[in-house]
Tab-separated table of C-alpha atoms in Angstrom:
chain	number	residue	atom	x	y	z
A	15	MET	CA	86.809	-158.181	-152.105
A	16	ARG	CA	84.267	-160.719	-151.210
A	17	TYR	CA	83.231	-162.173	-147.859
A	18	PHE	CA	81.071	-165.151	-147.318
A	19	HIS	CA	79.750	-166.797	-144.099
A	20	GLY	CA	77.744	-169.928	-143.545
A	21	LEU	CA	76.259	-170.705	-140.151
A	22	TYR	CA	74.366	-174.025	-139.507
A	23	ALA	CA	72.731	-175.498	-136.364
A	24	ILE	CA	71.708	-179.256	-136.436
A	25	LEU	CA	69.279	-180.160	-133.724
A	26	ALA	CA	67.824	-183.679	-132.660
A	27	LEU	CA	64.666	-182.825	-131.542
A	28	SER	CA	63.882	-186.467	-130.683
A	29	ASP	CA	64.902	-190.135	-131.805
A	30	ARG	CA	63.056	-189.493	-135.068
A	31	TRP	CA	62.796	-185.736	-135.622
A	32	GLY	CA	65.633	-183.287	-136.617
A	33	LEU	CA	65.817	-179.716	-137.473
A	34	THR	CA	68.580	-177.905	-139.364
A	35	LEU	CA	68.539	-174.024	-139.337
A	36	GLY	CA	71.003	-172.351	-141.620
A	37	LEU	CA	72.081	-168.731	-142.703
A	38	ASP	CA	74.449	-168.128	-145.655
A	39	THR	CA	75.364	-164.530	-146.094
A	40	GLY	CA	77.962	-162.412	-147.797
A	41	SER	CA	79.215	-159.198	-149.035
A	42	GLN	CA	81.188	-157.838	-151.819
A	43	GLN	CA	82.787	-154.469	-152.744
A	44	GLU	CA	80.894	-152.630	-155.492
A	45	ALA	CA	84.198	-151.853	-157.055
A	46	LYS	CA	87.998	-152.379	-156.458
A	47	GLY	CA	89.081	-149.982	-153.587
A	48	SER	CA	85.498	-148.959	-152.919
A	49	SER	CA	84.073	-148.838	-149.330
A	50	ALA	CA	80.610	-149.461	-150.607
A	51	THR	CA	79.396	-153.111	-150.480
A	52	ASP	CA	76.417	-155.221	-151.744
A	53	TRP	CA	74.864	-157.919	-149.513
A	54	TRP	CA	73.168	-161.052	-150.008
A	55	VAL	CA	71.443	-163.495	-147.594
A	56	ASN	CA	70.010	-167.080	-147.722
A	57	PRO	CA	68.110	-168.351	-144.526
A	58	GLN	CA	66.956	-171.924	-144.630
A	59	ALA	CA	65.217	-174.515	-142.357
A	60	VAL	CA	64.906	-178.125	-142.891
A	61	LEU	CA	62.623	-180.435	-140.753
A	62	ARG	CA	63.356	-184.186	-141.013
A	63	TYR	CA	61.517	-187.289	-139.824
A	64	GLN	CA	63.146	-190.724	-139.648
A	65	VAL	CA	60.330	-193.110	-140.624
A	66	SER	CA	62.389	-196.087	-140.314
A	67	ASP	CA	66.131	-197.383	-140.245
A	68	ARG	CA	66.366	-196.735	-144.040
A	69	VAL	CA	63.770	-194.176	-144.909
A	70	SER	CA	63.426	-190.611	-143.911
A	71	VAL	CA	61.220	-187.450	-145.149
A	72	ALA	CA	62.082	-183.863	-144.976
A	73	GLY	CA	60.584	-180.525	-145.768
A	74	ARG	CA	62.708	-177.448	-146.550
A	75	VAL	CA	61.847	-173.746	-146.873
A	76	GLU	CA	64.453	-171.184	-147.915
A	77	TYR	CA	64.630	-167.524	-148.894
A	78	TYR	CA	67.324	-166.060	-151.164
A	79	ASP	CA	67.813	-162.181	-151.208
A	80	ASP	CA	70.399	-160.908	-153.590
A	81	ARG	CA	69.126	-157.422	-154.417
A	82	ASN	CA	72.325	-156.209	-156.194
A	83	GLY	CA	72.931	-159.354	-158.311
A	84	VAL	CA	76.114	-160.197	-156.729
A	85	ILE	CA	75.661	-164.100	-156.859
A	86	VAL	CA	72.625	-164.163	-159.121
A	87	SER	CA	72.476	-162.065	-162.422
A	88	PRO	CA	70.748	-158.776	-161.611
A	89	THR	CA	66.906	-158.756	-162.179
A	90	GLY	CA	64.386	-155.848	-161.937
A	91	ALA	CA	63.831	-156.313	-158.151
A	92	GLY	CA	66.907	-158.100	-157.507
A	93	PHE	CA	66.921	-161.970	-156.984
A	94	ARG	CA	64.493	-162.314	-154.212
A	95	THR	CA	63.090	-165.834	-154.291
A	96	LEU	CA	61.257	-168.383	-151.834
A	97	GLY	CA	61.997	-172.051	-152.197
A	98	LEU	CA	59.823	-175.011	-150.844
A	99	SER	CA	60.504	-178.534	-151.112
A	100	ALA	CA	59.886	-182.078	-149.781
A	101	ASN	CA	61.918	-185.137	-150.178
A	102	VAL	CA	61.977	-188.938	-149.404
A	103	ASP	CA	65.440	-190.480	-148.852
A	104	TRP	CA	66.056	-194.212	-148.988
A	105	SER	CA	69.039	-195.692	-147.765
A	106	LEU	CA	69.567	-198.710	-149.971
A	107	ARG	CA	72.990	-199.576	-148.285
A	108	ASP	CA	75.178	-197.757	-145.690
A	109	ASN	CA	76.890	-195.866	-148.503
A	110	VAL	CA	74.045	-195.512	-151.035
A	111	LEU	CA	71.348	-193.073	-150.712
A	112	TRP	CA	68.374	-192.600	-153.251
A	113	ARG	CA	66.431	-189.408	-152.986
A	114	PHE	CA	63.024	-188.298	-154.523
A	115	GLU	CA	62.335	-184.519	-154.357
A	116	ALA	CA	59.547	-181.979	-155.180
A	117	ARG	CA	60.953	-178.621	-155.263
A	118	GLY	CA	59.270	-175.276	-156.115
A	119	PHE	CA	60.471	-171.583	-156.334
A	120	ASP	CA	58.501	-168.295	-156.397
A	121	SER	CA	60.355	-165.101	-157.391
A	122	ARG	CA	59.428	-161.435	-157.396
A	123	ASP	CA	60.657	-161.170	-160.996
A	124	ASP	CA	60.381	-163.486	-164.085
A	125	VAL	CA	63.757	-165.167	-163.503
A	126	PHE	CA	62.642	-168.663	-164.730
A	127	THR	CA	61.505	-169.697	-168.154
A	128	GLU	CA	58.896	-171.829	-169.784
A	129	ARG	CA	60.094	-174.741	-172.148
A	130	ASP	CA	59.455	-172.216	-175.140
A	131	GLY	CA	61.625	-169.439	-173.390
A	132	THR	CA	58.689	-167.414	-171.950
A	133	PRO	CA	59.847	-165.804	-168.818
A	134	LYS	CA	57.876	-166.548	-165.571
A	135	ASP	CA	58.212	-165.877	-161.802
A	136	ASP	CA	57.960	-169.437	-160.588
A	137	ASN	CA	59.359	-172.971	-161.229
A	138	PHE	CA	58.531	-176.566	-160.103
A	139	ALA	CA	60.660	-179.660	-160.381
A	140	LEU	CA	60.421	-183.389	-159.528
A	141	THR	CA	63.855	-184.927	-159.231
A	142	THR	CA	65.660	-188.149	-158.189
A	143	SER	CA	69.202	-188.731	-157.279
A	144	LEU	CA	71.482	-191.492	-156.164
A	145	ALA	CA	74.497	-190.789	-154.029
A	146	VAL	CA	77.280	-193.351	-153.411
A	147	GLY	CA	79.917	-192.677	-150.802
A	148	PHE	CA	83.489	-194.266	-150.995
């Protein structure tokens, strides 16, 4: 049996500033019929600033702790990873959003890989996305 819970608070700090605080957590039986459970947790915070009617910037910090490999495949110390990101959102139209994001992760174990397959404990990416709502 697996249980999952997501709790989020979205706060308007002012006309331009917003803060989202989140906590995802869950548990899973170690085996069918067992009373022993494994837990994971993912706290996160996002601070957002509305630059103009169409542009906003945000920073995010999150931590993922899955020591028993319930959600992420087991690693030596369990999956314990810190994530930091910064993004710029540009609303091209009311239903079209273009995002540019820089995101980095740092883990206790070598859970990421170099292009040549060499294991490492950190990862960094620059990405962009386009979202269209219908």
